[in-house]
JSON list of C-alpha atoms in Angstrom, two decimals:
[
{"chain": "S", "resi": 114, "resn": "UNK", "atom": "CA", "xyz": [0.00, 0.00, 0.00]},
{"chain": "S", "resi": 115, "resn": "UNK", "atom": "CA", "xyz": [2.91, 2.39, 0.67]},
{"chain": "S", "resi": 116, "resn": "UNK", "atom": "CA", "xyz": [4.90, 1.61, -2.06]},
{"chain": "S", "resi": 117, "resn": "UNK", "atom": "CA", "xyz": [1.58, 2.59, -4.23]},
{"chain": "S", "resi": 118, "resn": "UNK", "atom": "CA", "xyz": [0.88, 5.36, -2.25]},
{"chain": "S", "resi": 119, "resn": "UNK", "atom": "CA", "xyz": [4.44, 6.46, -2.55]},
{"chain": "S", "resi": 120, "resn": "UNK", "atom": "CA", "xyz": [4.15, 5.84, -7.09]},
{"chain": "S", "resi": 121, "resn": "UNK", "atom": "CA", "xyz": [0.66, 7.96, -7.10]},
{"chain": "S", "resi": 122, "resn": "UNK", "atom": "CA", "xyz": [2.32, 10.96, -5.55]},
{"chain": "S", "resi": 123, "resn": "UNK", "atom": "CA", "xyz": [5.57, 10.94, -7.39]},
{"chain": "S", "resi": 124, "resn": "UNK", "atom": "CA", "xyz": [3.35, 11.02, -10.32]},
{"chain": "S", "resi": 125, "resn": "UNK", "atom": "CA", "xyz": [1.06, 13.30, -9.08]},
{"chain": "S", "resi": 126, "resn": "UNK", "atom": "CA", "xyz": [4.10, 15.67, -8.58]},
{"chain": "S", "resi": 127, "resn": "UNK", "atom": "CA", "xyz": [5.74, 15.17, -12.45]},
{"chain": "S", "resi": 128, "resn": "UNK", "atom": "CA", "xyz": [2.08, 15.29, -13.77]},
{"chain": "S", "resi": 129, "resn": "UNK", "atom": "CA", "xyz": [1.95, 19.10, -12.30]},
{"chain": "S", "resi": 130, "resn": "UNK", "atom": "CA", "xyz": [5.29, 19.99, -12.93]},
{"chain": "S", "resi": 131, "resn": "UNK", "atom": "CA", "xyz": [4.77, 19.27, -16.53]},
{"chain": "S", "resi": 132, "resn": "UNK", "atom": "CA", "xyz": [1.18, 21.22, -16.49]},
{"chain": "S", "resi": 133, "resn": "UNK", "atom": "CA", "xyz": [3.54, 23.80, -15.21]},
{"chain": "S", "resi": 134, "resn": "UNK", "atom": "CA", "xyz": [5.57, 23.73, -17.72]},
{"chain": "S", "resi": 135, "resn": "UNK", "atom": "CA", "xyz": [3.36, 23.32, -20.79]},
{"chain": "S", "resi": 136, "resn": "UNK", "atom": "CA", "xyz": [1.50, 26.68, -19.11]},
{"chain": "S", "resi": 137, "resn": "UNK", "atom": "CA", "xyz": [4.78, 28.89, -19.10]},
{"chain": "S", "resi": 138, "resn": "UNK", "atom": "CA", "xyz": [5.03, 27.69, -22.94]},
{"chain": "S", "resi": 139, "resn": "UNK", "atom": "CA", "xyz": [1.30, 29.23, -23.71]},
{"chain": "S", "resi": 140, "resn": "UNK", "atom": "CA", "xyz": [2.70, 32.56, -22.11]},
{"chain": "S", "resi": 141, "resn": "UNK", "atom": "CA", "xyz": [5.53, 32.90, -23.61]},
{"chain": "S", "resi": 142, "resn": "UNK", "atom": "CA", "xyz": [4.21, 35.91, -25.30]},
{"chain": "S", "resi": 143, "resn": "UNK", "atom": "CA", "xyz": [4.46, 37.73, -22.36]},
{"chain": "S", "resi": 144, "resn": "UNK", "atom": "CA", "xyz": [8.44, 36.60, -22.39]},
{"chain": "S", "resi": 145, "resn": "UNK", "atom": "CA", "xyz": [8.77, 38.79, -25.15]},
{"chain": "S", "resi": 146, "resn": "UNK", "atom": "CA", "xyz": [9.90, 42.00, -23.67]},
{"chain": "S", "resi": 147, "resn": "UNK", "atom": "CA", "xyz": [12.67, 39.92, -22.15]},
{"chain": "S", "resi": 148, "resn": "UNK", "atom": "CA", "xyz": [13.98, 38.64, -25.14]},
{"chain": "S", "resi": 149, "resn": "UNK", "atom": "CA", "xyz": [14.44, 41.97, -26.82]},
{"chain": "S", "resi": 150, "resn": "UNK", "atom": "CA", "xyz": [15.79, 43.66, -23.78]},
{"chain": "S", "resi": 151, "resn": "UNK", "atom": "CA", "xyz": [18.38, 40.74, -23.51]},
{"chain": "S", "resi": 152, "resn": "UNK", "atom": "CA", "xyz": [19.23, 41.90, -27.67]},
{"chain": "S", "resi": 153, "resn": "UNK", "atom": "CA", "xyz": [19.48, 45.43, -26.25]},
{"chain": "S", "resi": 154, "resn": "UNK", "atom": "CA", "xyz": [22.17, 44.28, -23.65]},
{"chain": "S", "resi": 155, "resn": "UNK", "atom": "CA", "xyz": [24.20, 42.08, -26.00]},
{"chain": "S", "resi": 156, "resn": "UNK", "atom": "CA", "xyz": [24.22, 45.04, -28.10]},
{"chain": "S", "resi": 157, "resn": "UNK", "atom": "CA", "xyz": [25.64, 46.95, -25.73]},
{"chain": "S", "resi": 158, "resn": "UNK", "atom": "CA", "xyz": [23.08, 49.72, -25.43]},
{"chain": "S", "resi": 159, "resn": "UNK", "atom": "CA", "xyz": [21.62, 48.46, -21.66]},
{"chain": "S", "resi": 160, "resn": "UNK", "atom": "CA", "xyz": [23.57, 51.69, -20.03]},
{"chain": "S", "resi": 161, "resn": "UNK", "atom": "CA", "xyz": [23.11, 54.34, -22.25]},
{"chain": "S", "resi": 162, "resn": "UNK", "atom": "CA", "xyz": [20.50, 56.55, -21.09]},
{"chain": "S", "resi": 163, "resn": "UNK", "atom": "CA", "xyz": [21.18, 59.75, -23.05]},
{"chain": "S", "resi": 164, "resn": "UNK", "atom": "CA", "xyz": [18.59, 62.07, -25.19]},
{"chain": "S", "resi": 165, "resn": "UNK", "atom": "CA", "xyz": [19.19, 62.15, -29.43]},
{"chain": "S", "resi": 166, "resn": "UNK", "atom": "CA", "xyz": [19.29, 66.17, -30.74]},
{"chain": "S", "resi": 167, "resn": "UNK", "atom": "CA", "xyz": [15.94, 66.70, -32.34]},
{"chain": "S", "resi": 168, "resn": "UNK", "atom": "CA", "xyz": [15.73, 69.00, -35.72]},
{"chain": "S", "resi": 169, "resn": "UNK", "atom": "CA", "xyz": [12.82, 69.17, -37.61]},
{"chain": "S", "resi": 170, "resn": "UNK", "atom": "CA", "xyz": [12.14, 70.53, -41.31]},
{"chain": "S", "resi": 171, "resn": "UNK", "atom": "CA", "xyz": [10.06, 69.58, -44.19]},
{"chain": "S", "resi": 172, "resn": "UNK", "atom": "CA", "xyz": [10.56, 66.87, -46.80]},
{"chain": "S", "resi": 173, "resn": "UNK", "atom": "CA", "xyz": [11.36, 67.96, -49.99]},
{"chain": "S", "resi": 174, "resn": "UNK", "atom": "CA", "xyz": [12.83, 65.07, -52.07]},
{"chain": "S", "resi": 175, "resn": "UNK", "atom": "CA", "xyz": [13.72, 61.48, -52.16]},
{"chain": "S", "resi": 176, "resn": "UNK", "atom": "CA", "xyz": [17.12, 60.39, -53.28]},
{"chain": "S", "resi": 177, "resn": "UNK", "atom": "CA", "xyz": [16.61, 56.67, -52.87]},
{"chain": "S", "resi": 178, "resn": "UNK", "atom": "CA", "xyz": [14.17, 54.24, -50.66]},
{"chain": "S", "resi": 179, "resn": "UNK", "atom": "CA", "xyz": [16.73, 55.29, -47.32]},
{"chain": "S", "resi": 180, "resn": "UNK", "atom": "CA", "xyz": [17.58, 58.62, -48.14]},
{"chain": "S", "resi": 181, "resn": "UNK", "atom": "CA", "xyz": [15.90, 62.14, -48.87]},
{"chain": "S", "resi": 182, "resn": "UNK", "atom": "CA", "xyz": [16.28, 65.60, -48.16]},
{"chain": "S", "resi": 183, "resn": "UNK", "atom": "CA", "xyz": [14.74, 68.06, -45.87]},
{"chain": "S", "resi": 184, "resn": "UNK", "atom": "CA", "xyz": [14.91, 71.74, -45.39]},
{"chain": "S", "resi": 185, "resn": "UNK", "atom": "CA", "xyz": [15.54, 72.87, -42.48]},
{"chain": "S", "resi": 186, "resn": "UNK", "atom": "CA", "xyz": [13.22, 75.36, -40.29]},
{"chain": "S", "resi": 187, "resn": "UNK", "atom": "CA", "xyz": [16.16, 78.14, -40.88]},
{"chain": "S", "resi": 188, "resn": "UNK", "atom": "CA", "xyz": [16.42, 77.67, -44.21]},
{"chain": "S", "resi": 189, "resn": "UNK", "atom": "CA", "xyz": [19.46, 74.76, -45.16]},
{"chain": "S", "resi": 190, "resn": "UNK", "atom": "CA", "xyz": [19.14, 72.09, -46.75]},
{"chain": "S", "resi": 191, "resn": "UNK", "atom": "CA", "xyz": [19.92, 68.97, -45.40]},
{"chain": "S", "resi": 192, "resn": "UNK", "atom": "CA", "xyz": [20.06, 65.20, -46.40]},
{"chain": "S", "resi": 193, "resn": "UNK", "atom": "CA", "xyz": [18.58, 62.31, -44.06]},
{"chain": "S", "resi": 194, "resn": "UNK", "atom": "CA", "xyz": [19.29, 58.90, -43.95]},
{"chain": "S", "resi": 195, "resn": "UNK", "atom": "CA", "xyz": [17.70, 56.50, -42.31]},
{"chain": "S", "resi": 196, "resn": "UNK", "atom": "CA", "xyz": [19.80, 55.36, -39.30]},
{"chain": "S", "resi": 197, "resn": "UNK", "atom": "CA", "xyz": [20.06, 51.06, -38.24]},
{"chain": "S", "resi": 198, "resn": "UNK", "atom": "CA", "xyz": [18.86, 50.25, -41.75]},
{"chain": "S", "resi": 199, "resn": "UNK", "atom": "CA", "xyz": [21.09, 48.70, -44.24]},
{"chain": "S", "resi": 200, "resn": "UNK", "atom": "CA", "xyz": [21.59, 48.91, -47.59]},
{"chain": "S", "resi": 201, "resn": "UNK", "atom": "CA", "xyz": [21.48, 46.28, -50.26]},
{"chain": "S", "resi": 202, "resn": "UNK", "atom": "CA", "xyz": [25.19, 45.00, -51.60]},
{"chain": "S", "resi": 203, "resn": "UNK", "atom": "CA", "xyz": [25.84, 46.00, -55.13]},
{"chain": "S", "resi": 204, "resn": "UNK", "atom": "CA", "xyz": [25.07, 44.69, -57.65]},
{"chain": "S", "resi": 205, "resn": "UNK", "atom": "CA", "xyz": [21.51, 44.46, -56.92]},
{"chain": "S", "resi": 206, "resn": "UNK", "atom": "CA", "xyz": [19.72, 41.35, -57.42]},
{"chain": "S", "resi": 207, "resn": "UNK", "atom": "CA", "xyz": [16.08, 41.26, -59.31]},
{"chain": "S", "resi": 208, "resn": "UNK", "atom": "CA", "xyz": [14.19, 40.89, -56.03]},
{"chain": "S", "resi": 209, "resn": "UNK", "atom": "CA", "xyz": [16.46, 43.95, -54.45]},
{"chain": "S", "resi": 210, "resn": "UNK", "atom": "CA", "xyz": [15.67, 45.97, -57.12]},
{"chain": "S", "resi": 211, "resn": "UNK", "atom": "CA", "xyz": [12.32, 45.65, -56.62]},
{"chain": "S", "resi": 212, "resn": "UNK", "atom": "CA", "xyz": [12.28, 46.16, -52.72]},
{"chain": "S", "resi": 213, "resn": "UNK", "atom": "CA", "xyz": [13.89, 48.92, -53.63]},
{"chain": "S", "resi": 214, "resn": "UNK", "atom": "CA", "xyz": [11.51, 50.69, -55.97]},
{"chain": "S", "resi": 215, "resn": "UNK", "atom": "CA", "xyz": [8.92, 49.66, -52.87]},
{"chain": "S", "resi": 216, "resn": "UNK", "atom": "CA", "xyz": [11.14, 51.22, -50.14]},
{"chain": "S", "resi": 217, "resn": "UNK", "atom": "CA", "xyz": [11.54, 54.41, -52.46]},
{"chain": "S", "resi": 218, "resn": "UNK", "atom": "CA", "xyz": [7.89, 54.93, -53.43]},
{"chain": "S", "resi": 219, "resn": "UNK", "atom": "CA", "xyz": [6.87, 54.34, -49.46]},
{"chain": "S", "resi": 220, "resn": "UNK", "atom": "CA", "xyz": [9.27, 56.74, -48.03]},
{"chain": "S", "resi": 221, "resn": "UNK", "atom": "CA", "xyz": [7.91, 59.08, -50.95]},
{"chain": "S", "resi": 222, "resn": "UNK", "atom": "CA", "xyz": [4.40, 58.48, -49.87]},
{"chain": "S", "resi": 223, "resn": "UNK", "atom": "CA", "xyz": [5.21, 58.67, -46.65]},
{"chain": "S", "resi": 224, "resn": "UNK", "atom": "CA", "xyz": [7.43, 62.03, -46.27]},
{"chain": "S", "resi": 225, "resn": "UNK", "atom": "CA", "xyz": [7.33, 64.16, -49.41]},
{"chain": "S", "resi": 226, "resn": "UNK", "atom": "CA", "xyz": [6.05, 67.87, -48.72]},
{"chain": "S", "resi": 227, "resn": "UNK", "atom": "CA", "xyz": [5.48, 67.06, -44.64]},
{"chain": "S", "resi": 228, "resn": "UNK", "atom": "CA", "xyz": [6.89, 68.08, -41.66]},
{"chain": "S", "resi": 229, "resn": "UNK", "atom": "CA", "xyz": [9.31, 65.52, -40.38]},
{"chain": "S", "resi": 230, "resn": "UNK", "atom": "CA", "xyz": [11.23, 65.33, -37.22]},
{"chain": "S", "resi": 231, "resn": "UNK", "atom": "CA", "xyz": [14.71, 63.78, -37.02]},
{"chain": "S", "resi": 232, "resn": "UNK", "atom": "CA", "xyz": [16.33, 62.04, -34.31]},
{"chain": "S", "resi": 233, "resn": "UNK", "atom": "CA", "xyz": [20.13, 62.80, -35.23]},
{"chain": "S", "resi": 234, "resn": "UNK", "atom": "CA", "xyz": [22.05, 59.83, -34.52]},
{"chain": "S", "resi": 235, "resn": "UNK", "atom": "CA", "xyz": [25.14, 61.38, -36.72]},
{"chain": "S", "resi": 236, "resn": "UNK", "atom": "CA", "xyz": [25.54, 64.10, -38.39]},
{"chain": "S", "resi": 237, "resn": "UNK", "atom": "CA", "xyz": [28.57, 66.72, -40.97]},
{"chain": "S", "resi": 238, "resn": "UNK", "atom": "CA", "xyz": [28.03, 69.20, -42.41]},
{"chain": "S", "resi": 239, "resn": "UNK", "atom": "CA", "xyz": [24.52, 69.11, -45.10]},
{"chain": "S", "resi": 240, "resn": "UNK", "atom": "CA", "xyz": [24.21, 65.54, -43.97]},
{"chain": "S", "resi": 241, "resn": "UNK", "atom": "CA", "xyz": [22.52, 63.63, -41.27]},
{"chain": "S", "resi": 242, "resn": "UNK", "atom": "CA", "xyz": [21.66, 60.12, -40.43]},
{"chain": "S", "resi": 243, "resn": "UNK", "atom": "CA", "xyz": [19.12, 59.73, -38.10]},
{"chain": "S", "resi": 244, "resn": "UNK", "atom": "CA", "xyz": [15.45, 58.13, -36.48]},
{"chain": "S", "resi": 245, "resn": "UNK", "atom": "CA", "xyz": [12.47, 60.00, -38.73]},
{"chain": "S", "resi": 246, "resn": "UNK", "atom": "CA", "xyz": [9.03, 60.62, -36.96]},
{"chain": "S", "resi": 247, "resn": "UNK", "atom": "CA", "xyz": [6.62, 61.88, -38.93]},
{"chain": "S", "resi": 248, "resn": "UNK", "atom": "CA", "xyz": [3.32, 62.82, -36.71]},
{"chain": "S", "resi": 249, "resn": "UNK", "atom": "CA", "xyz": [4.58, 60.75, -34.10]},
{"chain": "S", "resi": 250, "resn": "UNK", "atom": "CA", "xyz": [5.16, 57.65, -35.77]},
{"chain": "S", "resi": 251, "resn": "UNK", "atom": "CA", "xyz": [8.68, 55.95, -36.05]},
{"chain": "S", "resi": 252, "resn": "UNK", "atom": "CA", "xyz": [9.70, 55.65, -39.91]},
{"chain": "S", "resi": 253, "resn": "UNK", "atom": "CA", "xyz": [12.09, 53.39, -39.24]},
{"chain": "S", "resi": 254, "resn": "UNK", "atom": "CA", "xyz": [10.70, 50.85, -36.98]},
{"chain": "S", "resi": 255, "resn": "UNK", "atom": "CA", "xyz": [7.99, 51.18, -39.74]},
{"chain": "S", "resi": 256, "resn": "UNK", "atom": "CA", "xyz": [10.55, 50.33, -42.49]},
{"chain": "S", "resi": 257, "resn": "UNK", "atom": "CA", "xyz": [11.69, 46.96, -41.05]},
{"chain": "S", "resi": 258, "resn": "UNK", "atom": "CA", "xyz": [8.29, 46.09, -39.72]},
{"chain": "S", "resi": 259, "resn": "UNK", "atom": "CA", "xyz": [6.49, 46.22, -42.97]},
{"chain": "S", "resi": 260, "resn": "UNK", "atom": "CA", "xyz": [9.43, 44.30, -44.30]},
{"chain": "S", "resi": 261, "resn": "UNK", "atom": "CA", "xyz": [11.09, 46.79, -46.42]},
{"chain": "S", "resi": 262, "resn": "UNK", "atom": "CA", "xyz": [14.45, 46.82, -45.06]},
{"chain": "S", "resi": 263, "resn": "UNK", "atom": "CA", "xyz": [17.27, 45.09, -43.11]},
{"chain": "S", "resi": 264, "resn": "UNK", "atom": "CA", "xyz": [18.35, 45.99, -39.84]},
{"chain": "S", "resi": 265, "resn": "UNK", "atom": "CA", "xyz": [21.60, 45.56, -38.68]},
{"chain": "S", "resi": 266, "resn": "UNK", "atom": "CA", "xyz": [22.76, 45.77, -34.86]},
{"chain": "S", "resi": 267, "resn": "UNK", "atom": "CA", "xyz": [26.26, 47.47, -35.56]},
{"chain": "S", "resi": 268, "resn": "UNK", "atom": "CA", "xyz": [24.90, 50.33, -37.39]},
{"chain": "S", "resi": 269, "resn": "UNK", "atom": "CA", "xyz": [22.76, 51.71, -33.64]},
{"chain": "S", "resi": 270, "resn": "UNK", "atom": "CA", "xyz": [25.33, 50.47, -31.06]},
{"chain": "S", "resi": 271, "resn": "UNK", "atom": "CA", "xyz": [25.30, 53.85, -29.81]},
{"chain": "S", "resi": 272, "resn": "UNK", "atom": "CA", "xyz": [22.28, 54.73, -29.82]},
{"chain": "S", "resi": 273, "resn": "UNK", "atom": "CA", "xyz": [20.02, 55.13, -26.38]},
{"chain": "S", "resi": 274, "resn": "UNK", "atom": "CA", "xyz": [18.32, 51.79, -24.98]},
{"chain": "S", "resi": 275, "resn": "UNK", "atom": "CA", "xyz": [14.90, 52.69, -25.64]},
{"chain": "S", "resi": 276, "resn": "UNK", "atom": "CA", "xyz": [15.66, 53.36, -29.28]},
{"chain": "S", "resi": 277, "resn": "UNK", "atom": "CA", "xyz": [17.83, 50.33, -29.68]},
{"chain": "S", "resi": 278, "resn": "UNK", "atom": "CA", "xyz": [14.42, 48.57, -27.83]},
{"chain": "S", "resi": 279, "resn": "UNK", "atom": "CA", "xyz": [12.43, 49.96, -30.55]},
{"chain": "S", "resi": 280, "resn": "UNK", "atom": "CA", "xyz": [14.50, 48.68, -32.65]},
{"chain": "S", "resi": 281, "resn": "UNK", "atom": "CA", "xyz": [14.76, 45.11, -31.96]},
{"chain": "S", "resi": 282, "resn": "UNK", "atom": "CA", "xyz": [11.18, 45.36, -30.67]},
{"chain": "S", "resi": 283, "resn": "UNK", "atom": "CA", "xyz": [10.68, 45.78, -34.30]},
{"chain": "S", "resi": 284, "resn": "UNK", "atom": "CA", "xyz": [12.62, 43.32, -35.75]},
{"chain": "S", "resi": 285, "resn": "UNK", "atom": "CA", "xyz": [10.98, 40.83, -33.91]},
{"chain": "S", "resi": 286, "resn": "UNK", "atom": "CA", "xyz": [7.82, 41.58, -34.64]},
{"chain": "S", "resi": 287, "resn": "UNK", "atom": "CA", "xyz": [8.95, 41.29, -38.81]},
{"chain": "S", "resi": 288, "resn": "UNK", "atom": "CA", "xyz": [10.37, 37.68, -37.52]},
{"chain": "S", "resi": 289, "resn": "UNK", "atom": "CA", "xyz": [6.94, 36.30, -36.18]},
{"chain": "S", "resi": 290, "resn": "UNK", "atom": "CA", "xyz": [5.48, 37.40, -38.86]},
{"chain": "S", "resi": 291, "resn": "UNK", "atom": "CA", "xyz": [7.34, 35.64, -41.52]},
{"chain": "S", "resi": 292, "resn": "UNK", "atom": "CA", "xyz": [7.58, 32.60, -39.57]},
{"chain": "S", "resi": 293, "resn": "UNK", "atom": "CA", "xyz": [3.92, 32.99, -39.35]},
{"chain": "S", "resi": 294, "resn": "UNK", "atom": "CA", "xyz": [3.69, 33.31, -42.96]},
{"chain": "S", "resi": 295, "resn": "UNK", "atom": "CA", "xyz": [5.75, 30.73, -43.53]},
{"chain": "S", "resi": 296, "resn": "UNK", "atom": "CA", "xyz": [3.82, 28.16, -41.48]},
{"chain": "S", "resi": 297, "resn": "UNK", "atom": "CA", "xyz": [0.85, 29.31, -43.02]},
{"chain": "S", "resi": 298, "resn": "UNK", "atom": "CA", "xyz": [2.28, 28.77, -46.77]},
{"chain": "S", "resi": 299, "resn": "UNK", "atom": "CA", "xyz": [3.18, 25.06, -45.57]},
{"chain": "S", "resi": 300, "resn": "UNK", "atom": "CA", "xyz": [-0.48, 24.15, -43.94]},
{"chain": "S", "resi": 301, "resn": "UNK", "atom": "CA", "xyz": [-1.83, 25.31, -47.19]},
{"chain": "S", "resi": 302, "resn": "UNK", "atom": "CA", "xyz": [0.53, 23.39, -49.64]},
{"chain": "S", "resi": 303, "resn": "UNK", "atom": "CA", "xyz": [0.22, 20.07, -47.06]},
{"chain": "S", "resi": 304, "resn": "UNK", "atom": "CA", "xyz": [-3.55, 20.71, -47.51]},
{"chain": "S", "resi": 305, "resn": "UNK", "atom": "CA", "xyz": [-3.80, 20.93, -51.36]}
]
């Protein structure tokens, strides 16, 4: 009778530890936040706390789909770049060439003849690369989100934590959705 008694709870105990277990895996949504502030500390960004210079001006041009120029509210003209994105290697395949004429007529659609406000991550003289906001949203969190660029950790290593955050906040949120995608492309050639 022990020795039964003794099996029933030992099993009782592994039957709730892996209940446990299988219950941490359905939240591990909520996990999320952790991941990408562990990305923010391998990147080095955990410590920096400081404040980007803000200029703002309005859109005038685009040069490509990263890069466009802006006057300045005293009058120069300046060109912006897109900071933490990067650029396609030359020469340009078939599929970059299209992502590019996508990238170029978004940012068109998205900044030409508005008021834009730059987050100046570097900057010489006539040139700037930097984090656009255009009525409060993030152009290039949007950029990478949507899918139309790659981001690359090197390029914000000194940026502030939140924006590195925002950053690879937004990354992972383009990775679930392609492996999303991508499962759902499967299911449907499995089921046909």
């Amino acid at each position: 009778m022990f020795y039964f008694l003794h099996r029933l709870v030992k099993w009782t105990f592994i039957v709730l530890i892996c209940a446990g277990l299988y219950w941490i895996w359905l939240q591990r949504q909520a996990l999320e936040p952790l991941y990408v502030w562990h990305d923010v500390y391998e990147n080095g960004g955990i410590k920096n706390e400081s404040t980007l210079h803000r200029v703002k001006g309005r859109a005038v041009a685009v040069n490509d789909g990263h890069t466009f120029q802006m006057i300045h509210q005293d009058g120069r003209s300046l060109s912006v770049r897109l900071a933490g994105l990067q650029l396609p290697e030359q020469p340009l395949s078939k599929e970059d060439i299209q992502l590019e004429k996508q990238r170029r007529t978004f940012l068109r659609d998205s900044v030409l003849q508005r008021e834009v406000e730059v987050q100046v991550t570097y900057a010489v003289p006539g040139s700037m690369l930097g984090i656009v906001h255009i009525n409060g949203t993030n152009l290039n969190t949007l950029f990478l989100t949507n899918g139309l660029a790659r981001f690359n950790p090197d390029y914000i290593k000194a940026l502030p934590r939140d924006e590195q955050y925002r950053f690879f906040a937004a990354n992972r949120v383009r990775e679930k959705s392609l492996e999303q995608n991508t499962a759902l492309a499967s299911l449907a050639s499995t089921n046909q």
